[in-house]
């Protein structure tokens, strides 16, 4: 019985011996180049650059609708897609381009505030995008007077 264990152990050790196999030598250079190109493309994101991310309407009359445009440019190397725009309350309505924005192209987010409330207000609009960050936030401020 002891001999069987010794023989099994020797067979196991012999099967684990270094046979001089070089894994790096088996890499196909074409596959390596293709993998590198795919990795580079996977790391490319559009970049959205706004002229301003905050707009102050100043003093406005209660109930009077005001609006502004947040102009932007896609400074990335791939198309920019805005999939959603949501506001912090129903009194603020964003409008955004539904089509992809090509690299180097410009666009605008229209934000309409209905003038509800009283006093100093701050409202936000959150954009869901395909940028690396994934979201962008725009802010409007106003001093609403009755």
Short mmCIF file of C-alpha atoms in Angstrom, two decimals:
data_model
loop_
_atom_site.label_atom_id
_atom_site.label_comp_id
_atom_site.label_asym_id
_atom_site.label_seq_id
_atom_site.Cartn_x
_atom_site.Cartn_y
_atom_site.Cartn_z
CA UNK A 1 0.00 0.00 0.00
CA UNK A 2 2.85 2.31 0.88
CA UNK A 3 4.40 1.68 -2.55
CA UNK A 4 1.16 2.71 -4.28
CA UNK A 5 1.14 6.08 -2.49
CA UNK A 6 4.80 6.67 -3.32
CA UNK A 7 4.23 5.82 -7.00
CA UNK A 8 1.12 8.04 -7.16
CA UNK A 9 3.05 10.92 -5.58
CA UNK A 10 5.92 10.53 -8.06
CA UNK A 11 3.47 10.45 -10.98
CA UNK A 12 1.84 13.61 -9.69
CA UNK A 13 5.18 15.39 -9.38
CA UNK A 14 6.23 14.28 -12.86
CA UNK A 15 3.04 15.65 -14.39
CA UNK A 16 3.69 19.07 -12.82
CA UNK A 17 7.24 19.36 -14.14
CA UNK A 18 8.15 22.42 -16.26
CA UNK A 19 8.02 21.37 -19.88
CA UNK A 20 9.50 24.64 -21.14
CA UNK A 21 6.16 25.99 -22.37
CA UNK A 22 6.33 29.72 -22.98
CA UNK A 23 2.81 31.20 -22.86
CA UNK A 24 4.02 34.54 -24.24
CA UNK A 25 5.29 32.74 -27.33
CA UNK A 26 1.78 31.51 -28.10
CA UNK A 27 0.24 35.00 -28.37
CA UNK A 28 -0.87 35.83 -31.88
CA UNK A 29 0.31 39.38 -32.62
CA UNK A 30 -2.79 40.16 -34.71
CA UNK A 31 -5.05 39.16 -31.83
CA UNK A 32 -2.98 41.28 -29.46
CA UNK A 33 -3.33 44.35 -31.71
CA UNK A 34 -7.10 43.81 -32.03
CA UNK A 35 -7.44 43.43 -28.25
CA UNK A 36 -5.50 46.67 -27.69
CA UNK A 37 -7.72 48.56 -30.16
CA UNK A 38 -10.88 47.26 -28.47
CA UNK A 39 -9.53 48.26 -25.05
CA UNK A 40 -8.77 51.78 -26.32
CA UNK A 41 -12.27 52.15 -27.79
CA UNK A 42 -13.85 50.88 -24.58
CA UNK A 43 -12.11 53.67 -22.67
CA UNK A 44 -13.36 56.42 -25.00
CA UNK A 45 -16.26 58.47 -23.74
CA UNK A 46 -17.88 61.64 -24.99
CA UNK A 47 -17.17 64.73 -22.94
CA UNK A 48 -19.80 67.41 -22.40
CA UNK A 49 -18.51 70.94 -21.83
CA UNK A 50 -21.10 73.54 -20.77
CA UNK A 51 -20.64 77.29 -21.18
CA UNK A 52 -22.23 77.54 -17.73
CA UNK A 53 -23.85 75.02 -15.38
CA UNK A 54 -25.66 77.57 -13.20
CA UNK A 55 -28.06 80.32 -14.27
CA UNK A 56 -29.42 83.05 -12.00
CA UNK A 57 -32.67 84.64 -13.18
CA UNK A 58 -32.32 87.31 -10.51
CA UNK A 59 -35.58 88.79 -9.23
CA UNK A 60 -38.69 87.49 -10.99
CA UNK A 61 -42.41 87.97 -10.44
CA UNK A 62 -44.28 85.04 -8.91
CA UNK A 63 -46.20 83.03 -11.52
CA UNK A 64 -44.26 84.45 -14.48
CA UNK A 65 -42.58 81.76 -16.58
CA UNK A 66 -38.87 82.21 -17.33
CA UNK A 67 -36.49 80.09 -19.37
CA UNK A 68 -32.82 79.74 -20.19
CA UNK A 69 -30.55 77.71 -22.45
CA UNK A 70 -27.54 75.79 -21.21
CA UNK A 71 -25.28 75.57 -24.28
CA UNK A 72 -22.78 72.74 -24.51
CA UNK A 73 -20.24 71.12 -26.82
CA UNK A 74 -19.22 67.47 -27.18
CA UNK A 75 -15.44 67.73 -26.74
CA UNK A 76 -14.97 63.94 -26.78
CA UNK A 77 -14.11 61.61 -29.65
CA UNK A 78 -17.36 59.63 -29.75
CA UNK A 79 -21.04 60.71 -30.06
CA UNK A 80 -22.74 62.11 -26.96
CA UNK A 81 -26.17 60.73 -26.06
CA UNK A 82 -28.44 62.30 -23.45
CA UNK A 83 -30.94 59.64 -22.41
CA UNK A 84 -32.90 61.58 -19.80
CA UNK A 85 -33.30 64.96 -18.12
CA UNK A 86 -35.14 65.22 -14.82
CA UNK A 87 -35.79 68.21 -12.59
CA UNK A 88 -35.90 68.50 -8.82
CA UNK A 89 -39.60 69.48 -8.97
CA UNK A 90 -42.52 69.76 -11.37
CA UNK A 91 -42.14 73.55 -11.56
CA UNK A 92 -39.01 73.14 -13.68
CA UNK A 93 -39.19 71.46 -17.10
CA UNK A 94 -36.05 70.55 -19.08
CA UNK A 95 -35.93 69.90 -22.83
CA UNK A 96 -32.92 68.11 -24.30
CA UNK A 97 -31.79 66.89 -27.74
CA UNK A 98 -32.96 63.34 -28.41
CA UNK A 99 -30.44 62.68 -31.19
CA UNK A 100 -26.75 61.89 -30.67
CA UNK A 101 -24.39 64.87 -30.63
CA UNK A 102 -21.36 64.22 -32.84
CA UNK A 103 -17.82 64.94 -31.60
CA UNK A 104 -17.17 68.67 -31.92
CA UNK A 105 -20.88 69.48 -32.34
CA UNK A 106 -22.92 71.71 -30.04
CA UNK A 107 -26.34 71.55 -28.47
CA UNK A 108 -28.49 73.14 -25.78
CA UNK A 109 -30.63 72.16 -22.83
CA UNK A 110 -33.70 74.38 -22.45
CA UNK A 111 -34.91 74.83 -18.87
CA UNK A 112 -38.29 76.44 -18.16
CA UNK A 113 -39.26 77.51 -14.62
CA UNK A 114 -42.93 78.40 -13.98
CA UNK A 115 -42.28 81.05 -11.31
CA UNK A 116 -43.97 79.20 -8.46
CA UNK A 117 -42.83 79.59 -4.90
CA UNK A 118 -41.69 82.61 -2.97
CA UNK A 119 -38.28 83.96 -2.01
CA UNK A 120 -34.95 82.51 -3.05
CA UNK A 121 -35.26 79.25 -4.97
CA UNK A 122 -32.71 76.80 -6.31
CA UNK A 123 -33.74 74.05 -8.72
CA UNK A 124 -31.61 71.39 -10.36
CA UNK A 125 -31.81 69.46 -13.60
CA UNK A 126 -29.98 66.13 -13.77
CA UNK A 127 -28.95 64.80 -17.18
CA UNK A 128 -28.31 61.12 -17.73
CA UNK A 129 -25.61 60.76 -20.40
CA UNK A 130 -23.15 58.29 -21.86
CA UNK A 131 -20.20 60.28 -20.49
CA UNK A 132 -17.74 58.58 -18.17
CA UNK A 133 -19.37 60.30 -15.18
CA UNK A 134 -22.86 59.25 -16.34
CA UNK A 135 -24.71 62.31 -15.03
CA UNK A 136 -24.43 66.07 -15.30
CA UNK A 137 -26.20 68.61 -13.07
CA UNK A 138 -27.48 72.05 -14.07
CA UNK A 139 -28.77 74.61 -11.56
CA UNK A 140 -31.12 77.58 -11.77
CA UNK A 141 -31.61 80.24 -9.10
CA UNK A 142 -34.17 83.00 -8.72
CA UNK A 143 -35.60 85.38 -6.16
CA UNK A 144 -39.38 85.03 -6.57
CA UNK A 145 -41.37 88.10 -5.50
CA UNK A 146 -45.17 88.16 -5.04
#
